[in-house]
């Protein structure tokens, strides 16, 4: 068999660890396998290099950062190779450039285009173990869009922090390896980060879709792009501890169509356009902004056995919030009755001055979605969706995003036009797999729904910031402008929420739009939006960097009313206020204040019964 083994920083953090890795590789070879080893830099080397650069420059050039950071892996491949040779095992170390891991010319965040396999195969045939530097590649041209450039202009690139996982899975795909093993400092994928919740439990397997969400929502045990490649190319993937012989966690993927091994990471981003015209929207305006409100509302809705689909809660305005959600049309009446009954109850003495919450129902809506694992980390894809809808004259009422799906709620009468525009934009032929009215639109998730628990894992992301733009004119094309601008500057947006409340200012109806971005991008995003505000007649741009995003993920939550309510309830019981809510079929995310992030993670993990009796201790 051909096996790709990847060892992370802590697994090669010392001489002893490197020797232990060599032993494991040696044993795998002796068992009759060919082995390609991918390694990270030793321990916290990469962090150290980042600090060093920061001492010289506040804003170092990205090319030089790649030159610097790629050195970490060059040290560890040589040492692992020597350790193997000491055991009498022939081995050779190769940098990304020596292998021919060809990437785009995007320094510090390059995507892999293709991998030359000849040199590796030659060494394997000679009985050697090939030790490849993770996280790095070489760009084919200074500008991927220009004509091929002379070889002397090839540049060292890196794939982004944590990218060695991606190198390993891409190599496994290119070499058509039997499987890829990711060795790390935990025994596999756990229900949450054991450093924050020691009672987290190990799972024996998880679906790619679930892992994609968890990884991109903050579980750094796997790089999301590694999961994407595994999913797209059907690479069997397992995460294991390099300290033990335990079997680890398998990441399972649905059967795949054969794909060409070119443009590995930039193949078609969207696989399908889906729509659902059997939805209705309920919005509650002016609900008080304090802990427990969402819990009460959705608790009551769950008790009536109403399954909600999208939920969004926009940022507060004064001391109130808006919460909107969609349900299937047949249960609309029931949902509406619950919302109407609870609206007056939500008001307490303290809120006596505020106006009573108002319930708005809209029946003639449709949900259109684009789906595909290739959209991960590519902000241009969502922006293109919004632009296509704008061009078709379709106004967007609600937006919900997940790692592999963007859904927009629109007017039902515009659905056909929207779907046609999206199919054309993303070159999707209409196919019988595209669901029409009524059916739940995630066949894979739905299939596993009956077997998986509603909540598989919980993740915390403390590296996000929230941005809000006040008073954005409510007209066709605004989302396209806004997110197009950010996408042009390579800023990925995560949760996107438009307020339900409309204000008429200067005779124009306006809404607030809030979203989250990585904290590192927040300042740049703010400046870009402020510069554009005048031209597009937007209001103030506000940044809140002190947020945490806590999310639950599980394919089994499809068709399980009450999961959201239970999450909100857990937060309410601990007096944690929810600032924003966004959901997709298999995840629910809440934004809370940063200092409450860890607590929120712990109480949610406990609420869903994910805690075990054993405590994990992560090796230092
Ligand atoms: P490596 O250096 O091997 O790539 P990382 O530090 O990148 O290791 O990833 C492993 C770490 O991911 C663990 O030590 C753990 O703290 C963290 N982690 C976060 N979420 C999870 C989870 N759901 N399951 C396992 N580990 C997790
Ligand atoms: N050494 C790189 C980092 O620390 C890549 C990796 O470890 O995956 O981000
Ligand atoms: Mg890692």
XYZ file of C-alpha atoms and ligand atoms in Angstrom:
657
model
C 0.000 0.000 0.000
C 1.002 3.608 -0.462
C 0.431 5.682 2.659
C 0.954 9.408 3.249
C 1.709 10.226 6.893
C 1.731 13.802 8.138
C 3.351 14.765 11.428
C 2.443 18.104 13.003
C 4.675 20.508 14.940
C 4.429 18.907 18.379
C 4.952 15.448 16.873
C 8.392 16.545 15.657
C 8.977 19.066 18.464
C 12.189 17.528 19.859
C 14.956 15.087 18.987
C 13.138 12.346 20.919
C 9.904 13.029 19.087
C 11.667 12.966 15.714
C 13.178 9.608 16.619
C 9.769 8.303 17.637
C 8.349 9.464 14.292
C 11.177 7.710 12.447
C 10.393 4.508 14.357
C 6.752 4.660 13.358
C 7.581 5.326 9.715
C 10.137 2.504 9.767
C 7.536 0.089 11.166
C 5.055 1.091 8.481
C 7.643 0.406 5.771
C 8.605 -2.918 7.338
C 4.929 -3.904 7.238
C 5.259 -3.770 3.459
C 4.121 -0.233 2.608
C 5.558 2.657 0.633
C 5.503 5.789 2.745
C 5.561 9.483 1.935
C 6.031 11.573 5.063
C 4.920 15.204 5.285
C 6.206 17.228 8.222
C 5.531 20.573 9.830
C 8.138 22.817 11.385
C 9.353 21.729 14.845
C 7.156 22.784 17.765
C 6.383 26.487 17.719
C 9.069 27.353 15.165
C 6.666 29.054 12.761
C 5.250 31.268 15.541
C 8.827 32.196 16.466
C 9.590 33.210 12.889
C 6.424 35.324 12.719
C 7.515 37.151 15.900
C 10.972 37.706 14.531
C 9.555 39.325 11.410
C 7.272 41.504 13.546
C 10.312 42.866 15.370
C 11.750 44.092 12.085
C 8.634 45.229 10.282
C 5.079 46.102 11.230
C 3.797 45.062 7.837
C 6.344 42.742 6.245
C 6.163 41.993 2.540
C 4.309 38.736 1.962
C 6.953 37.348 -0.364
C 9.609 37.695 2.312
C 7.273 36.143 4.880
C 7.031 33.052 2.691
C 10.788 32.973 2.290
C 11.123 33.107 6.076
C 8.319 30.775 7.195
C 9.148 28.050 4.694
C 12.525 27.548 6.409
C 10.909 25.886 9.439
C 9.851 22.823 7.487
C 13.214 22.558 5.780
C 14.830 21.900 9.158
C 12.421 19.153 10.153
C 12.455 17.237 6.853
C 16.257 16.976 7.008
C 16.203 15.783 10.625
C 13.423 13.212 10.049
C 15.269 11.933 7.016
C 18.515 11.592 9.033
C 16.675 9.798 11.834
C 15.327 7.292 9.300
C 18.765 6.774 7.801
C 20.103 6.137 11.333
C 17.605 3.266 11.567
C 18.971 1.878 8.329
C 15.959 3.050 6.345
C 16.879 4.821 3.079
C 15.150 8.201 2.996
C 15.355 11.505 1.168
C 14.011 14.914 2.111
C 12.487 17.229 -0.497
C 11.207 20.786 -0.309
C 7.924 21.719 -1.955
C 9.843 23.193 -4.880
C 11.939 20.046 -5.345
C 8.817 17.905 -5.485
C 6.989 20.327 -7.748
C 4.066 21.337 -5.543
C 2.863 24.044 -7.874
C 0.634 26.756 -6.408
C -0.934 30.032 -7.400
C 1.232 33.107 -6.961
C -0.624 34.241 -3.839
C 1.981 34.642 -1.147
C 1.059 33.434 2.377
C -2.222 31.866 1.222
C -1.457 30.034 -2.002
C -3.701 27.262 -3.278
C -2.249 24.137 -4.822
C -2.681 23.847 -8.590
C -1.011 20.524 -9.187
C 1.711 18.238 -7.913
C 4.417 16.599 -9.989
C 4.649 13.004 -8.880
C 7.538 11.665 -10.959
C 10.389 12.411 -8.612
C 8.554 11.041 -5.575
C 7.551 7.892 -7.442
C 11.126 7.336 -8.595
C 12.463 7.506 -5.026
C 9.682 5.267 -3.731
C 10.537 2.673 -6.355
C 14.116 2.749 -5.100
C 12.786 1.746 -1.678
C 13.208 5.161 -0.082
C 10.912 6.996 2.247
C 10.276 10.454 0.821
C 10.068 13.196 3.446
C 8.310 16.267 2.051
C 8.159 19.747 3.572
C 4.564 20.630 4.372
C 2.936 24.056 4.066
C 5.023 25.173 1.081
C 4.998 25.159 -2.680
C 6.301 27.019 -5.662
C 4.320 29.386 -7.826
C 4.249 28.764 -11.535
C 4.110 32.378 -12.638
C 4.414 35.692 -10.825
C 0.861 36.356 -11.813
C -1.273 33.301 -12.435
C -3.271 35.223 -15.023
C -0.364 36.276 -17.179
C 1.412 34.159 -19.758
C 3.914 31.603 -18.483
C 7.016 33.276 -17.178
C 10.624 32.131 -17.208
C 11.528 29.551 -14.646
C 13.898 31.909 -12.849
C 10.877 33.851 -11.641
C 9.381 30.934 -9.773
C 8.716 31.832 -6.176
C 8.458 29.999 -2.869
C 4.907 30.198 -1.531
C 3.173 28.993 1.624
C -0.371 27.701 1.926
C -1.469 29.581 5.050
C -1.039 28.665 8.718
C -1.806 25.043 9.486
C -1.337 24.230 5.802
C 0.762 21.070 6.188
C -2.442 19.056 6.508
C -3.410 20.367 3.083
C 0.005 19.442 1.617
C -0.426 15.900 2.918
C -3.933 15.295 1.600
C -3.073 16.898 -1.760
C -0.054 14.598 -2.068
C -2.252 11.616 -1.204
C -4.701 12.659 -3.927
C -1.968 13.246 -6.518
C -0.191 9.962 -5.747
C -3.509 8.120 -5.462
C -2.362 6.857 -2.076
C -4.469 4.264 -0.282
C -4.982 6.664 2.615
C -3.620 9.685 4.425
C -2.822 9.682 8.144
C -2.602 12.961 10.063
C -0.552 12.472 13.239
C -1.004 15.076 15.944
C -0.975 15.604 19.715
C -4.554 14.446 20.395
C -5.930 10.935 19.804
C -8.167 12.088 16.966
C -11.080 14.422 16.418
C -12.892 15.170 19.650
C -16.276 16.710 20.355
C -14.431 19.957 21.065
C -10.960 21.299 21.851
C -9.700 19.312 24.865
C -7.531 22.240 25.896
C -10.700 24.184 26.686
C -12.945 21.277 27.683
C -10.921 18.351 29.093
C -14.046 16.164 29.153
C -14.273 16.237 25.342
C -14.771 12.810 23.822
C -13.117 11.083 20.919
C -15.222 10.111 17.914
C -14.436 7.111 15.762
C -15.638 8.835 12.602
C -17.118 12.046 11.272
C -18.407 13.022 7.842
C -16.416 15.400 5.649
C -19.277 17.885 5.637
C -19.347 18.034 9.406
C -15.566 18.248 9.651
C -15.477 21.030 7.073
C -17.792 23.095 9.225
C -15.973 22.302 12.471
C -12.573 23.046 10.959
C -13.643 26.342 9.517
C -15.509 27.337 12.683
C -12.361 27.115 14.755
C -11.407 23.465 15.400
C -7.818 23.673 14.262
C -7.155 19.938 14.428
C -7.502 19.848 10.625
C -6.952 22.547 8.026
C -10.352 23.006 6.286
C -8.723 22.892 2.853
C -7.314 19.447 3.647
C -10.847 18.224 4.310
C -12.016 19.861 1.103
C -9.437 17.970 -0.971
C -10.218 14.706 0.815
C -13.880 15.226 0.018
C -13.383 16.242 -3.599
C -10.967 13.437 -4.433
C -12.303 10.795 -2.059
C -9.029 10.469 -0.126
C -9.523 8.243 2.936
C -8.343 10.379 5.842
C -7.638 9.528 9.466
C -6.472 11.708 12.377
C -4.384 9.908 15.020
C -2.020 10.525 17.895
C 1.699 10.149 17.219
C 2.094 9.083 20.858
C -0.124 5.991 20.795
C -1.334 3.156 18.604
C -5.007 4.125 18.956
C -6.999 3.937 15.723
C -7.974 7.638 15.674
C -10.882 9.242 13.815
C -11.793 8.554 10.193
C -13.156 11.412 8.126
C -15.638 9.812 5.746
C -16.562 11.183 2.333
C -19.356 10.334 -0.079
C -18.330 8.482 -3.248
C -16.759 10.864 -5.767
C -16.616 11.213 -9.494
C -13.125 10.930 -10.945
C -11.650 14.418 -11.131
C -8.617 15.577 -13.065
C -5.613 16.306 -10.865
C -5.089 19.749 -12.346
C -6.170 22.900 -10.582
C -6.436 20.730 -7.502
C -7.630 23.436 -5.167
C -9.217 25.785 -7.635
C -11.445 23.420 -9.529
C -15.074 24.441 -9.986
C -16.165 26.075 -6.737
C -19.875 25.363 -7.064
C -21.303 21.905 -7.721
C -24.979 22.634 -7.545
C -27.645 25.313 -7.464
C -30.615 24.429 -5.262
C -33.879 26.107 -4.517
C -36.857 25.674 -2.257
C -40.084 27.562 -2.837
C -41.943 25.971 0.012
C -40.706 28.341 2.677
C -42.134 31.208 4.655
C -40.416 33.820 6.753
C -41.376 35.065 10.184
C -39.651 38.103 11.623
C -39.956 39.440 15.136
C -38.973 43.055 15.339
C -37.901 44.855 18.501
C -37.360 41.960 20.869
C -35.360 42.963 23.961
C -31.575 42.554 23.727
C -30.859 40.432 26.803
C -30.042 36.834 27.673
C -32.871 34.345 27.342
C -34.990 35.904 24.613
C -33.959 33.590 21.772
C -34.164 30.647 24.159
C -37.763 31.467 25.062
C -38.875 32.026 21.518
C -37.288 28.930 20.032
C -38.017 26.859 23.122
C -41.703 27.516 22.634
C -41.443 26.848 18.905
C -39.681 23.533 19.554
C -42.329 22.507 22.080
C -44.882 22.913 19.295
C -42.721 20.619 17.182
C -42.073 23.234 14.532
C -38.808 22.749 12.645
C -37.163 26.009 11.706
C -34.653 26.278 8.894
C -32.647 29.501 8.755
C -32.463 31.637 11.856
C -30.830 35.004 11.923
C -30.603 37.576 14.648
C -29.248 40.896 13.627
C -27.230 43.248 15.759
C -29.049 45.394 18.224
C -30.535 48.726 17.509
C -31.087 50.714 20.681
C -31.884 48.043 23.244
C -33.747 45.690 20.948
C -32.963 43.095 18.296
C -34.697 41.541 15.331
C -34.933 37.788 14.969
C -36.091 36.179 11.747
C -36.467 32.556 10.769
C -37.874 30.460 7.979
C -40.171 27.463 8.222
C -41.790 25.139 5.708
C -45.080 26.595 4.493
C -47.326 23.811 5.876
C -46.321 24.632 9.448
C -46.379 28.381 8.986
C -49.705 28.893 10.768
C -48.497 27.023 13.805
C -45.196 28.914 13.896
C -46.947 32.217 13.441
C -49.291 31.491 16.322
C -46.354 30.732 18.604
C -44.525 33.897 17.577
C -47.632 36.042 18.039
C -48.316 34.531 21.454
C -44.805 35.014 22.696
C -44.150 38.531 21.343
C -45.965 40.392 24.159
C -44.534 38.070 26.807
C -40.982 38.897 25.807
C -41.472 42.390 27.124
C -40.810 42.939 30.803
C -41.326 45.842 33.111
C -37.852 47.115 32.281
C -38.731 47.332 28.618
C -42.003 49.093 29.342
C -40.959 52.184 27.412
C -39.985 50.237 24.341
C -42.521 49.439 21.721
C -43.932 45.959 21.736
C -42.315 43.355 19.504
C -43.967 43.088 16.147
C -44.466 39.902 14.142
C -44.167 40.029 10.369
C -44.971 37.052 8.186
C -44.035 36.692 4.582
C -45.232 33.686 2.653
C -44.138 34.305 -0.871
C -40.445 33.671 -0.385
C -37.986 31.204 -1.831
C -34.550 30.084 -0.801
C -31.849 29.706 -3.439
C -28.486 28.199 -2.593
C -25.149 27.481 -4.180
C -23.327 24.412 -2.860
C -19.734 23.235 -3.261
C -16.658 22.408 -1.232
C -14.534 24.509 -3.575
C -15.860 27.788 -2.173
C -13.923 27.473 1.078
C -11.753 30.505 1.708
C -12.731 32.025 -1.627
C -14.737 35.112 -0.867
C -15.215 35.775 -4.561
C -17.705 32.920 -4.861
C -20.362 34.401 -2.576
C -19.707 37.812 -4.104
C -20.319 36.331 -7.544
C -23.611 34.864 -6.359
C -24.761 38.251 -5.079
C -23.613 39.937 -8.278
C -25.473 37.428 -10.452
C -28.639 37.957 -8.468
C -28.212 41.711 -8.745
C -27.769 41.488 -12.488
C -30.966 39.497 -12.695
C -32.700 42.232 -10.697
C -33.307 40.010 -7.662
C -33.360 41.596 -4.209
C -31.887 39.564 -1.332
C -33.852 39.486 1.922
C -31.794 37.144 4.054
C -28.359 35.609 3.595
C -27.077 32.547 5.357
C -23.610 31.155 4.818
C -21.820 27.992 5.730
C -18.444 26.766 4.587
C -19.827 24.945 1.572
C -23.108 26.707 0.963
C -24.512 30.207 0.569
C -28.293 30.611 0.731
C -30.334 33.693 -0.052
C -33.976 34.266 0.752
C -35.703 36.122 -2.073
C -39.206 36.815 -3.376
C -40.831 33.619 -4.646
C -41.813 35.206 -7.940
C -38.150 35.857 -8.688
C -37.021 32.312 -7.970
C -36.941 31.017 -11.552
C -34.983 34.022 -12.695
C -32.553 33.684 -9.792
C -31.927 29.986 -10.388
C -31.377 30.525 -14.107
C -28.916 33.340 -13.430
C -26.975 31.276 -10.899
C -26.843 28.190 -13.108
C -25.450 30.290 -15.885
C -22.934 32.092 -13.679
C -21.559 28.901 -12.158
C -21.951 26.754 -15.277
C -24.301 24.263 -13.662
C -26.531 22.264 -15.965
C -29.975 21.743 -14.571
C -29.992 18.258 -13.201
C -32.533 15.954 -11.628
C -30.594 16.014 -8.337
C -31.566 19.636 -7.842
C -34.464 19.597 -5.492
C -37.551 21.558 -6.280
C -40.382 22.612 -4.037
C -40.467 21.122 -0.616
C -37.722 18.578 -0.371
C -34.968 19.167 2.116
C -32.107 20.400 0.027
C -29.161 18.553 1.496
C -29.382 14.947 0.389
C -26.114 13.900 2.048
C -26.952 15.529 5.328
C -30.471 14.238 5.192
C -29.257 10.721 4.553
C -26.960 10.715 7.526
C -29.491 12.615 9.631
C -31.245 9.483 10.732
C -28.037 7.901 11.970
C -25.969 10.783 13.346
C -26.477 12.571 16.628
C -27.977 16.059 16.225
C -24.787 17.632 17.539
C -21.452 16.068 16.728
C -19.064 18.751 17.823
C -18.735 22.257 19.221
C -16.190 24.834 18.074
C -15.009 28.200 19.300
C -13.468 30.884 17.161
C -11.849 33.705 19.085
C -10.174 35.240 16.044
C -13.137 37.004 14.517
C -14.354 40.556 14.560
C -17.792 41.891 13.822
C -18.448 44.664 11.362
C -21.690 46.475 10.857
C -22.724 49.004 8.263
C -25.667 51.091 9.255
C -28.392 52.256 6.911
C -27.519 50.453 3.735
C -30.115 51.303 1.054
C -32.403 48.308 0.574
C -32.031 47.888 -3.141
C -30.910 45.305 -5.628
C -27.149 44.901 -5.827
C -26.092 46.269 -2.450
C -24.848 42.916 -1.105
C -22.993 42.412 -4.365
C -21.228 45.796 -4.024
C -20.370 45.295 -0.398
C -19.100 41.740 -0.514
C -17.612 42.196 -3.974
C -15.426 44.947 -2.574
C -14.214 42.724 0.261
C -13.709 39.761 -2.065
C -11.559 41.829 -4.402
C -9.292 42.378 -1.449
C -9.357 38.703 -0.526
C -11.273 39.217 2.703
C -13.458 36.250 3.592
C -16.736 36.989 5.288
C -18.382 34.486 7.537
C -21.761 35.202 9.111
C -23.741 37.733 7.115
C -26.901 39.201 8.545
C -29.249 41.892 7.318
C -31.548 43.540 9.803
C -35.245 42.937 9.265
C -36.181 46.424 10.312
C -36.399 49.002 7.626
C -35.790 52.709 8.217
C -36.760 55.348 5.722
C -34.051 57.988 5.595
C -33.981 60.563 2.814
C -36.967 58.724 1.313
C -34.917 55.560 0.866
C -35.655 52.354 2.802
C -32.504 51.231 4.599
C -31.296 48.268 6.618
C -28.215 47.465 8.665
C -25.902 44.707 7.479
C -23.608 42.945 9.922
C -21.036 40.237 9.296
C -17.941 38.689 10.783
C -14.435 38.583 9.327
C -11.146 37.291 10.632
C -9.794 39.786 13.174
C -6.635 40.271 11.135
C -8.765 41.603 8.261
C -11.075 43.812 10.338
C -9.204 47.089 10.075
C -8.662 46.772 6.339
C -12.306 45.826 5.826
C -13.403 48.859 7.799
C -11.223 51.199 5.780
C -12.379 49.745 2.465
C -16.023 50.083 3.431
C -15.598 53.594 4.787
C -13.960 54.675 1.553
C -16.891 53.273 -0.414
C -19.582 54.529 1.967
C -19.959 57.941 0.348
C -20.372 56.607 -3.159
C -23.001 54.025 -2.189
C -24.809 56.137 0.411
C -24.008 53.798 3.298
C -24.080 54.953 6.910
C -21.552 54.456 9.656
C -19.171 51.455 9.688
C -18.706 49.950 13.145
C -16.152 47.335 14.228
C -16.339 45.209 17.347
C -13.179 43.115 17.725
C -14.131 41.710 21.136
C -16.382 38.890 20.006
C -16.300 35.111 20.119
C -18.178 32.790 17.843
C -19.395 29.509 19.233
C -20.936 26.923 16.936
C -22.525 23.499 17.049
C -22.224 21.145 14.088
C -24.082 17.950 13.277
C -25.649 16.386 10.198
C -28.301 14.925 12.498
C -29.820 18.315 13.333
C -31.693 18.303 10.006
C -35.343 17.703 10.841
C -34.702 17.739 14.607
C -36.677 20.608 16.096
C -35.345 21.981 19.336
C -31.603 21.815 18.774
C -31.296 25.585 18.403
C -33.579 26.157 21.380
C -31.406 23.934 23.530
C -28.273 25.851 22.562
C -29.886 29.226 23.283
C -31.292 27.881 26.543
C -27.838 26.817 27.752
C -26.474 30.302 27.073
C -29.456 31.967 28.757
C -29.054 29.881 31.888
C -25.557 31.259 32.248
C -26.619 34.828 31.526
C -24.679 34.893 28.261
C -26.223 37.337 25.808
C -26.383 36.325 22.150
C -25.312 39.140 19.832
C -25.860 37.433 16.479
C -27.265 34.096 15.327
C -26.770 32.430 11.968
C -27.647 28.916 10.953
C -27.294 26.558 8.040
C -28.610 22.998 7.754
C -25.861 21.393 9.770
C -24.610 24.182 12.021
C -25.760 26.938 14.342
C -23.408 29.766 15.263
C -23.855 32.431 17.932
C -21.727 35.496 18.453
C -21.187 36.378 22.114
C -18.884 38.760 23.944
C -15.257 37.668 23.740
C -14.793 37.208 27.475
C -17.722 34.803 27.533
C -16.476 32.629 24.667
C -14.826 29.812 26.605
C -17.665 29.641 29.099
C -20.182 29.508 26.243
C -18.272 26.628 24.650
C -18.194 24.706 27.915
C -21.875 25.064 28.753
C -23.004 24.170 25.249
C -20.737 21.130 25.163
C -22.192 19.956 28.464
C -25.800 20.669 27.461
C -25.655 18.329 24.489
C -24.287 15.530 26.643
C -20.985 15.448 24.792
C -18.804 15.391 27.909
C -17.282 12.106 28.958
C -16.120 10.992 32.380
C -12.454 10.870 31.377
C -10.317 13.989 31.132
C -7.906 14.477 28.263
C -4.480 15.803 28.935
C -2.824 17.210 25.832
C 0.933 16.570 25.901
C 2.867 19.799 26.408
P -0.448 19.913 14.604
O 0.729 20.702 15.036
O -0.266 18.439 14.801
O -0.933 20.264 13.234
P -2.565 21.519 15.732
O -2.174 22.285 16.948
O -2.634 22.241 14.445
O -1.598 20.256 15.631
O -3.963 20.781 15.964
C -4.163 19.957 17.099
C -4.868 20.737 18.190
O -6.186 21.071 17.748
C -5.121 19.982 19.479
O -4.012 20.021 20.335
C -6.337 20.676 20.059
O -5.972 21.609 21.045
C -6.932 21.431 18.889
N -8.350 21.119 18.649
C -9.330 22.046 18.462
N -10.510 21.468 18.275
C -10.309 20.130 18.322
C -11.170 19.007 18.184
N -12.482 19.134 17.927
N -10.615 17.784 18.288
C -9.305 17.638 18.511
N -8.447 18.666 18.658
C -8.924 19.905 18.571
N 4.325 25.185 10.240
C 3.124 25.763 9.679
C 2.322 26.459 10.765
O 2.703 26.454 11.922
C 2.279 24.777 8.939
C 1.713 23.659 9.771
O 2.211 23.377 10.854
O 0.735 23.048 9.333
O 1.311 27.035 10.470
Mg -2.188 21.770 12.432
